Coordinates of N, CA and C in Angstrom, one line a residue:
Chain A
K21 N 86.5 113.8 109.1 CA 85.4 114.7 108.2 C 86.1 113.5 106.6
N22 N 85.3 113.6 106.5 CA 84.9 112.4 104.9 C 84.9 113.3 104.0
E23 N 86.0 113.4 102.8 CA 86.3 114.4 101.5 C 85.1 114.5 100.7
V24 N 84.0 113.7 100.2 CA 83.2 113.1 100.2 C 81.4 113.4 100.7
E25 N 80.8 114.1 100.5 CA 80.1 114.7 101.4 C 78.3 114.6 100.2
Q26 N 77.6 113.5 101.1 CA 76.2 113.5 99.7 C 74.8 114.5 100.5
S27 N 74.1 115.3 100.2 CA 72.8 115.2 100.4 C 71.8 115.0 99.9
P28 N 70.2 114.4 100.2 CA 70.1 114.1 101.4 C 70.6 113.0 101.4
Q29 N 70.8 112.1 102.8 CA 70.9 111.1 102.7 C 69.7 109.5 102.8
N30 N 68.9 110.7 102.9 CA 67.5 109.7 103.0 C 66.0 110.6 101.6
L31 N 66.4 109.7 101.0 CA 65.3 110.9 100.1 C 64.0 109.9 99.9
T32 N 62.9 110.3 99.9 CA 61.2 109.1 99.4 C 60.4 110.7 99.1
A33 N 59.5 109.7 97.7 CA 59.2 111.0 96.4 C 58.4 109.7 95.9
Q34 N 57.1 110.2 95.3 CA 56.1 110.0 94.6 C 56.5 109.8 92.8
E35 N 56.0 108.4 92.7 CA 56.7 107.9 91.7 C 56.1 109.9 90.1
G36 N 56.8 109.1 89.2 CA 57.0 110.6 88.4 C 57.7 111.5 89.0
E37 N 57.6 111.9 90.2 CA 58.1 112.9 90.9 C 59.6 113.8 89.8
F38 N 60.4 114.4 90.5 CA 62.2 115.1 89.9 C 62.7 115.0 90.7
I39 N 63.7 114.2 90.4 CA 65.2 113.8 91.9 C 66.2 114.5 92.2
T40 N 66.5 115.5 92.9 CA 68.1 116.5 92.7 C 68.9 115.4 93.7
I41 N 70.3 114.7 93.4 CA 70.7 114.1 94.3 C 72.8 115.0 94.6
N42 N 72.8 115.5 95.6 CA 73.9 116.7 95.7 C 74.8 115.4 95.9
C43 N 76.3 116.1 95.6 CA 77.6 115.7 96.1 C 78.8 116.9 96.3
S44 N 79.4 117.1 96.9 CA 80.2 117.7 97.4 C 82.3 117.2 97.6
Y45 N 83.1 117.7 97.7 CA 84.4 117.2 97.8 C 84.8 118.7 98.0
S46 N 86.0 118.0 98.4 CA 87.3 118.7 99.5 C 88.2 118.7 98.5
V47 N 89.1 117.5 97.5 CA 89.8 117.6 97.6 C 89.9 118.1 95.4
G48 N 90.7 117.9 95.3 CA 91.0 118.0 93.5 C 91.2 116.5 92.9
I49 N 90.5 115.9 91.7 CA 90.2 115.4 91.4 C 90.7 115.0 90.1
S50 N 90.2 113.8 88.8 CA 90.5 113.5 88.2 C 89.3 113.4 87.7
A51 N 88.7 112.4 87.9 CA 87.0 111.9 87.9 C 86.4 111.8 88.8
L52 N 84.6 112.7 88.6 CA 83.6 111.6 89.2 C 83.0 110.7 88.8
H53 N 82.5 109.9 90.1 CA 81.9 108.7 89.3 C 80.5 109.1 90.6
W54 N 79.5 108.4 90.0 CA 78.0 107.9 89.9 C 77.1 107.3 89.8
L55 N 77.6 106.2 91.4 CA 77.4 104.4 91.2 C 75.5 104.6 91.6
Q56 N 75.4 103.9 91.3 CA 73.7 103.4 91.9 C 73.9 101.9 92.6
Q57 N 73.6 101.4 94.5 CA 73.9 99.9 94.6 C 71.8 99.3 95.1
H58 N 71.6 98.1 94.4 CA 70.2 97.3 95.1 C 70.7 97.7 96.3
P59 N 69.2 96.7 96.4 CA 69.3 96.3 97.8 C 70.1 94.8 97.4
G60 N 70.4 93.7 98.8 CA 71.4 93.1 97.8 C 72.8 92.5 98.4
G61 N 73.6 94.3 97.7 CA 74.3 95.3 97.5 C 75.3 95.0 96.4
G62 N 74.6 94.5 94.9 CA 75.2 94.8 93.5 C 75.4 96.7 93.3
I63 N 76.9 96.6 92.8 CA 77.0 98.8 92.5 C 76.9 98.5 90.6
V64 N 76.2 99.4 90.3 CA 76.8 99.4 89.0 C 77.2 101.2 89.0
S65 N 78.3 100.6 87.7 CA 78.2 102.5 87.7 C 77.6 103.0 86.8
L66 N 77.3 105.1 87.4 CA 76.1 105.1 85.9 C 76.8 105.8 84.9
F67 N 77.4 106.8 85.6 CA 78.2 108.4 84.7 C 79.5 108.1 85.5
M68 N 80.5 108.3 84.8 CA 81.7 109.3 85.3 C 81.6 110.5 84.5
L69 N 82.5 111.6 85.2 CA 82.3 113.0 85.0 C 83.6 113.4 85.2
S70 N 84.2 114.5 84.1 CA 85.8 115.4 84.4 C 84.9 117.0 84.3
S71 N 83.9 116.9 83.5 CA 83.4 118.2 83.4 C 81.9 118.2 82.5
G72 N 81.0 119.4 82.8 CA 80.6 120.0 82.2 C 78.8 118.3 82.3
K73 N 78.1 117.9 81.9 CA 77.0 117.0 82.0 C 76.6 115.5 80.8
K74 N 76.2 114.5 81.5 CA 76.1 113.6 80.4 C 75.0 113.9 80.8
K75 N 73.9 112.7 80.1 CA 72.7 112.1 80.0 C 73.0 110.7 79.5
H76 N 71.5 110.5 80.1 CA 71.0 108.7 80.1 C 70.1 108.1 80.6
G77 N 69.4 108.5 79.9 CA 67.5 107.7 79.7 C 67.1 108.8 80.2
R78 N 66.3 108.5 81.8 CA 65.9 109.4 82.4 C 67.2 110.1 83.7
L79 N 68.1 109.6 83.7 CA 69.5 110.5 84.6 C 69.7 111.6 84.1
I80 N 70.7 112.8 84.7 CA 71.4 113.1 84.5 C 72.4 113.6 85.4
A81 N 73.7 113.9 84.8 CA 74.6 113.9 86.6 C 75.3 115.1 85.4
T82 N 75.4 116.3 86.2 CA 76.8 117.4 86.0 C 77.4 117.4 87.4
I83 N 78.3 118.6 86.9 CA 80.0 118.6 87.4 C 80.1 120.1 87.2
N84 N 80.2 120.6 88.8 CA 81.3 121.5 88.3 C 82.4 122.0 89.1
I85 N 83.5 121.7 88.2 CA 85.1 121.4 89.2 C 85.1 122.7 89.5
Q86 N 85.2 124.4 89.4 CA 85.6 125.6 90.2 C 84.2 125.0 91.3
E87 N 83.5 124.9 91.8 CA 82.5 124.5 93.1 C 82.8 123.7 93.8
K88 N 83.6 122.3 93.8 CA 83.7 121.2 93.9 C 82.6 120.4 94.5
H89 N 82.0 120.6 93.3 CA 79.4 119.7 93.0 C 79.4 119.1 92.3
S90 N 78.7 118.5 91.7 CA 78.5 117.3 91.6 C 76.6 117.2 91.9
S91 N 75.9 117.2 90.9 CA 74.3 117.1 91.4 C 74.0 115.5 90.2
L92 N 73.1 114.9 90.9 CA 72.5 113.7 90.2 C 70.8 113.9 90.6
H93 N 70.8 113.5 89.0 CA 69.2 114.0 88.2 C 68.6 113.4 88.1
I94 N 67.0 113.0 89.0 CA 66.0 112.0 87.6 C 64.8 112.2 87.4
T95 N 64.4 112.3 86.6 CA 64.0 112.6 85.4 C 62.5 111.2 86.1
A96 N 61.1 112.1 86.3 CA 60.0 111.1 85.7 C 60.7 109.5 86.8
S97 N 60.3 110.7 88.1 CA 60.9 109.0 88.6 C 60.3 107.4 88.9
H98 N 60.7 106.7 89.0 CA 59.9 105.7 89.1 C 60.5 103.5 90.1
P99 N 59.2 103.7 90.7 CA 59.7 103.2 92.3 C 60.5 102.3 91.3
R100 N 61.4 101.3 90.5 CA 62.6 100.7 89.9 C 63.9 101.9 89.8
D101 N 64.0 102.6 90.2 CA 65.1 104.1 91.5 C 65.5 103.6 92.1
S102 N 64.2 102.9 92.9 CA 64.5 103.0 94.5 C 65.5 102.3 94.5
A103 N 66.9 102.8 95.3 CA 68.4 102.0 95.0 C 69.5 103.2 96.0
V104 N 70.5 103.3 96.8 CA 71.4 103.7 96.7 C 72.0 104.6 96.1
Y105 N 72.4 105.4 96.0 CA 73.3 106.7 95.0 C 74.3 107.1 95.6
I106 N 75.6 106.5 94.9 CA 76.3 106.6 96.0 C 77.2 107.5 95.1
C107 N 78.0 109.0 96.1 CA 79.5 109.4 95.1 C 80.3 109.6 94.9
A108 N 81.7 109.1 94.1 CA 82.9 108.7 94.3 C 83.5 109.5 93.8
V109 N 84.6 110.2 93.9 CA 86.0 111.4 93.7 C 87.3 110.0 93.5
S110 N 87.4 110.2 92.6 CA 90.2 110.2 92.1 C 90.2 110.8 92.1
P111 N 90.8 111.3 93.4 CA 92.0 112.0 92.4 C 93.4 112.0 92.2
T112 N 93.9 110.5 92.3 CA 94.6 110.2 90.6 C 94.1 108.6 90.8
G113 N 94.5 108.2 90.1 CA 94.7 107.0 89.4 C 94.1 105.6 90.3
N114 N 94.8 105.6 91.3 CA 95.5 104.2 92.4 C 93.9 105.3 93.7
Q115 N 93.5 105.7 93.5 CA 92.3 107.1 94.3 C 90.7 106.2 94.3
F116 N 90.7 106.7 95.6 CA 88.5 106.2 95.5 C 88.3 107.2 96.8
Y117 N 87.5 108.2 97.2 CA 87.1 108.1 98.6 C 85.3 108.4 97.9
F118 N 84.7 108.4 98.7 CA 83.3 107.7 98.6 C 82.2 108.0 99.9
G119 N 81.5 108.6 99.2 CA 80.1 109.8 100.3 C 79.4 108.4 100.9
T120 N 79.2 108.1 101.5 CA 77.7 107.7 102.5 C 77.2 107.3 101.5
G121 N 75.8 107.9 100.8 CA 75.2 107.4 100.7 C 73.9 108.2 100.1
T122 N 73.2 107.8 99.6 CA 71.5 108.7 99.5 C 70.4 107.6 99.0
S123 N 70.2 107.1 99.8 CA 69.5 106.2 99.3 C 67.6 106.9 99.5
L124 N 67.6 105.9 98.5 CA 66.2 106.6 97.2 C 64.9 105.9 97.6
T125 N 63.9 105.9 97.4 CA 62.3 105.4 97.7 C 62.1 105.7 97.1
V126 N 61.1 105.2 96.0 CA 60.4 106.2 94.5 C 58.8 105.0 95.6
I127 N 58.1 105.7 95.8 CA 56.0 105.5 96.0 C 55.5 105.7 95.3
P128 N 55.3 104.0 94.9 CA 53.7 104.2 93.7 C 52.9 105.6 93.6
Chain B
E25 N 80.5 82.4 81.4 CA 79.9 83.8 82.6 C 80.3 85.3 82.1
T26 N 80.0 86.4 82.6 CA 79.7 87.5 82.3 C 80.3 88.2 83.1
G27 N 81.1 90.3 83.0 CA 81.2 90.3 84.1 C 82.1 90.1 85.4
V28 N 81.8 90.3 86.6 CA 82.7 89.7 87.2 C 82.3 89.1 88.5
T29 N 82.8 88.0 88.6 CA 82.2 87.2 89.6 C 82.3 86.6 91.1
Q30 N 82.1 86.8 92.1 CA 83.0 86.7 93.4 C 82.4 85.4 94.3
T31 N 83.5 84.7 94.5 CA 82.5 83.4 95.3 C 83.8 83.1 96.7
P32 N 82.9 83.1 98.0 CA 81.4 82.8 98.3 C 80.6 83.4 98.4
R33 N 79.5 84.2 98.0 CA 78.9 84.8 98.0 C 78.3 85.4 99.4
H34 N 78.1 84.2 100.5 CA 77.9 84.5 101.8 C 79.2 83.1 103.0
L35 N 79.7 84.2 103.5 CA 80.8 82.9 104.7 C 80.5 83.5 106.0
V36 N 80.8 82.9 106.7 CA 80.4 83.0 108.3 C 81.9 82.4 108.5
M37 N 83.0 83.3 108.8 CA 84.2 81.5 110.0 C 84.7 82.6 111.4
G38 N 84.8 82.0 112.3 CA 86.1 82.1 113.9 C 86.7 83.2 113.5
M39 N 87.4 83.1 114.7 CA 88.4 84.4 114.0 C 90.0 83.9 114.5
T40 N 89.9 82.2 114.4 CA 90.1 81.5 114.1 C 90.6 80.9 112.2
N41 N 89.9 80.7 112.3 CA 89.6 80.8 110.7 C 90.7 81.0 110.0
K42 N 90.7 80.6 108.2 CA 91.6 80.9 107.6 C 90.7 80.2 106.4
K43 N 90.2 81.7 105.7 CA 89.5 81.8 104.8 C 90.5 82.5 102.8
S44 N 89.5 82.8 102.4 CA 89.9 83.6 100.7 C 88.2 83.3 100.3
L45 N 88.7 84.8 99.5 CA 87.5 85.4 98.6 C 88.1 85.2 97.6
K46 N 87.3 84.9 97.0 CA 87.3 84.6 94.8 C 87.0 85.9 94.4
C47 N 87.5 86.3 93.0 CA 86.8 87.4 92.7 C 87.7 86.6 90.8
E48 N 87.0 86.6 90.3 CA 87.1 86.4 88.7 C 86.5 88.2 87.1
Q49 N 87.1 88.6 86.8 CA 86.9 88.7 85.7 C 86.5 88.9 84.4
H50 N 85.8 88.9 84.1 CA 85.5 87.9 82.2 C 85.5 89.1 81.0
L51 N 86.5 90.5 81.2 CA 85.8 91.9 80.7 C 87.4 92.3 79.9
G52 N 88.1 91.2 80.2 CA 89.6 91.5 79.8 C 90.4 93.0 80.1
H53 N 89.7 93.4 81.2 CA 90.0 94.1 82.5 C 91.8 94.4 82.8
N54 N 92.7 95.9 82.9 CA 94.1 95.0 83.5 C 93.1 95.5 84.7
A55 N 92.7 96.5 85.7 CA 92.9 96.7 87.2 C 91.7 96.0 87.2
M56 N 92.3 95.4 89.2 CA 91.3 94.6 89.8 C 91.3 95.8 91.1
Y57 N 90.6 95.7 91.8 CA 89.7 96.9 93.7 C 89.3 95.2 94.2
W58 N 89.8 95.7 95.5 CA 89.1 94.8 97.0 C 89.0 96.0 97.7
Y59 N 87.3 96.2 98.0 CA 86.2 97.4 98.8 C 86.3 96.8 100.0
K60 N 85.9 97.1 100.4 CA 85.1 96.8 101.8 C 83.9 97.6 102.5
Q61 N 82.8 96.6 102.5 CA 81.4 98.3 102.8 C 80.8 98.0 103.9
S62 N 81.0 98.7 105.5 CA 80.5 98.2 106.6 C 79.4 98.8 106.6
A63 N 78.7 98.8 107.3 CA 77.0 99.3 107.9 C 77.7 100.6 108.2
K64 N 77.1 101.7 107.4 CA 76.8 103.3 107.8 C 78.1 103.7 107.7
K65 N 78.8 102.6 106.4 CA 80.4 104.0 106.6 C 80.5 104.4 104.8
P66 N 80.9 105.0 104.7 CA 81.1 104.9 103.1 C 81.8 103.5 102.4
L67 N 82.2 103.0 101.3 CA 82.8 101.8 101.2 C 84.4 101.9 101.3
E68 N 85.1 101.8 100.8 CA 86.6 101.4 101.5 C 87.4 100.9 100.8
L69 N 88.6 101.8 100.1 CA 89.5 100.8 99.0 C 90.5 100.6 99.9
M70 N 89.9 99.1 99.4 CA 91.1 98.1 100.5 C 92.6 98.0 99.5
F71 N 92.5 97.3 98.2 CA 93.9 97.2 97.5 C 93.4 98.0 96.1
V72 N 94.5 98.5 95.2 CA 95.0 98.0 93.8 C 95.8 97.6 92.8
Y73 N 95.1 96.7 92.2 CA 96.2 95.7 91.2 C 96.4 96.2 90.2
N74 N 97.1 97.0 89.6 CA 97.3 96.7 87.7 C 98.1 96.6 86.7
F75 N 97.6 95.3 85.8 CA 99.0 94.2 84.9 C 99.5 93.2 85.9
K76 N 98.3 93.3 87.7 CA 98.7 91.5 88.5 C 99.5 92.8 89.3
E77 N 99.9 94.0 89.6 CA 100.9 94.4 90.3 C 99.9 95.7 91.1
Q78 N 100.5 95.3 92.6 CA 99.9 96.0 93.0 C 100.2 97.3 94.1
T79 N 99.4 98.2 93.3 CA 99.5 99.7 93.2 C 99.0 100.7 94.4
E80 N 98.4 99.9 95.4 CA 97.4 100.9 96.7 C 97.0 100.0 97.7
N81 N 97.6 99.6 98.1 CA 97.4 98.7 99.6 C 96.7 100.5 101.5
N82 N 95.9 100.3 101.3 CA 95.1 101.4 101.6 C 95.6 101.7 103.9
S83 N 96.6 101.2 104.2 CA 97.0 100.7 105.3 C 95.6 100.3 105.6
V84 N 95.9 99.3 105.3 CA 95.1 97.6 105.2 C 95.9 96.3 106.4
P85 N 94.7 96.4 107.1 CA 95.7 94.6 108.5 C 95.7 93.8 107.5
S86 N 97.0 93.5 108.3 CA 98.3 92.6 107.4 C 97.3 91.3 107.4
R87 N 96.4 90.9 108.6 CA 95.2 89.8 108.5 C 94.0 89.9 107.2
F88 N 93.9 90.4 105.9 CA 94.0 90.3 104.8 C 95.4 90.7 104.1
S89 N 95.4 89.7 103.3 CA 96.3 89.3 102.9 C 96.0 88.8 101.3
P90 N 95.9 90.1 99.5 CA 95.1 90.0 98.9 C 97.2 89.5 97.7
E91 N 96.1 88.5 96.7 CA 97.0 88.1 95.7 C 96.2 87.8 94.2
C92 N 97.1 88.9 93.1 CA 96.5 88.1 92.1 C 97.7 87.7 91.0
P93 N 97.5 86.8 91.0 CA 97.7 85.6 90.4 C 97.7 85.6 88.8
N94 N 97.4 86.4 87.6 CA 97.1 87.7 86.5 C 95.8 88.0 86.1
S95 N 95.3 88.4 85.3 CA 94.9 90.2 85.7 C 93.6 89.4 85.3
S96 N 93.0 88.2 85.1 CA 91.2 88.0 85.6 C 90.9 87.7 87.0
H97 N 91.6 87.1 87.7 CA 91.3 87.0 88.9 C 92.2 87.5 90.4
L98 N 91.3 87.3 91.2 CA 92.1 88.3 92.2 C 91.3 87.3 93.9
F99 N 92.4 87.2 94.8 CA 92.3 86.4 96.0 C 92.1 87.4 97.3
L100 N 91.9 87.6 97.9 CA 91.9 87.6 98.9 C 92.0 86.9 100.7
H101 N 92.9 86.6 101.0 CA 93.4 85.6 102.0 C 93.0 86.0 103.4
L102 N 92.0 86.0 104.3 CA 91.7 86.0 105.7 C 92.9 85.2 107.2
H103 N 92.7 86.1 107.5 CA 93.0 84.9 108.9 C 92.8 85.9 109.8
T104 N 92.4 84.8 111.3 CA 92.7 85.4 112.6 C 91.6 87.0 112.3
L105 N 90.6 86.8 111.9 CA 90.0 87.7 111.3 C 89.4 89.0 112.7
Q106 N 88.6 90.1 113.0 CA 88.0 90.5 114.1 C 86.6 90.5 113.8
P107 N 85.7 90.5 115.2 CA 84.2 90.6 114.5 C 84.3 92.3 113.9
E108 N 84.8 93.1 114.0 CA 84.6 94.3 113.3 C 84.9 94.2 111.8
D109 N 85.7 93.3 111.8 CA 85.7 92.5 109.7 C 84.7 92.3 108.8
S110 N 83.0 91.7 110.0 CA 82.4 91.8 109.8 C 81.8 92.7 108.4
A111 N 81.2 92.2 107.2 CA 81.5 93.1 106.1 C 81.1 92.7 104.3
L112 N 80.8 93.7 104.1 CA 80.4 93.5 102.4 C 81.9 92.9 102.1
Y113 N 82.6 92.6 100.9 CA 83.7 92.6 100.2 C 83.7 92.8 99.4
L114 N 83.9 93.2 98.5 CA 83.8 94.0 96.8 C 84.3 94.1 96.2
C115 N 84.2 92.8 94.5 CA 85.8 93.3 94.1 C 85.1 93.9 93.1
A116 N 86.3 94.7 92.3 CA 85.5 95.5 91.0 C 86.9 95.4 90.4
S117 N 86.8 96.5 88.4 CA 87.7 95.7 87.7 C 86.8 96.9 86.3
S118 N 88.6 97.5 86.3 CA 87.5 98.7 85.0 C 89.3 98.3 84.5
Q119 N 89.5 98.8 82.6 CA 89.6 98.1 81.7 C 91.4 99.1 81.8
G120 N 90.9 100.3 82.7 CA 92.1 101.0 83.5 C 92.6 101.3 84.4
L121 N 94.0 102.1 85.0 CA 93.0 102.5 86.5 C 92.0 103.3 86.4
A122 N 90.8 102.9 87.4 CA 89.5 103.7 87.6 C 89.5 105.0 87.8
G123 N 89.9 106.3 87.6 CA 90.6 107.2 87.2 C 89.9 107.7 86.2
A124 N 89.9 107.1 85.1 CA 89.5 107.4 84.3 C 88.5 106.9 83.5
Y125 N 88.7 105.1 84.3 CA 88.2 104.4 83.2 C 86.1 103.8 84.5
E126 N 85.7 103.2 84.4 CA 84.5 103.2 84.7 C 84.3 101.5 85.6
Q127 N 84.2 101.4 85.9 CA 84.8 100.4 87.6 C 83.1 98.8 86.8
Y128 N 83.8 98.1 86.4 CA 82.4 97.4 87.7 C 82.9 96.3 88.4
F129 N 81.6 95.9 89.0 CA 81.6 95.6 90.4 C 81.3 94.3 90.6
G130 N 81.7 93.4 91.6 CA 81.2 92.0 91.9 C 80.3 92.4 92.3
P131 N 79.0 91.0 92.7 CA 78.0 90.9 93.5 C 78.1 91.3 95.3
G132 N 79.6 91.1 95.6 CA 79.6 91.0 96.9 C 79.9 89.7 97.4
T133 N 80.6 89.5 98.5 CA 80.9 88.1 99.6 C 81.2 89.2 100.7
R134 N 79.1 88.5 101.2 CA 79.6 89.2 102.7 C 79.8 87.7 103.6
L135 N 80.7 88.8 104.6 CA 81.7 88.5 105.9 C 80.6 88.3 106.8
T136 N 80.6 87.3 107.6 CA 80.6 87.4 109.0 C 81.5 86.9 109.4
V137 N 82.2 87.4 110.7 CA 83.5 86.7 111.8 C 82.4 86.3 113.0
T138 N 83.0 85.5 113.2 CA 81.7 85.3 114.8 C 83.2 85.2 115.5

């Protein structure tokens, strides 16, 4: 069993739609990270959360520590948002557990 | 150059070869990481270095040997690999240990073991 579960695994949306990707984890954490991986492999860190909510442009990330759950929202989705979104949690500074990722395709 | 660079970007090697992957970060960070990403599997943390000292080795087989000569450079020495070691190998760095700091990733080395 993976310590981090993401849903959905695959998601196709029309341009402009509101998108939500969910992440549940089973361990106590010091931080949760949302990452974006484009075709070709490059990974970019989107958010690092330990509580509450963060917003960057059209991206919003929330976390509920008590429920061990986080969501990544994309408002007004665009084809350039097509990528794999990965949730990662850190129980301690030395360790990381990763979800298998959500593959998002936004159709024009 | 800025950010985190990795060389080579692609590598094909036989099971009896010895090769090395190189990672360099130009961000002044103190922690560096090696990850393995296999198809359809989550990213796996392999090694963590903080201030050049190895702080984590996630039960990685000895055919993978890391080296961190300074805080800017990280190597992964490979020998007698198996076909199942074919994967994307990613290097990352962070200001401190990444539970509390954002990680910056390199573009990865796509390794194929024949």
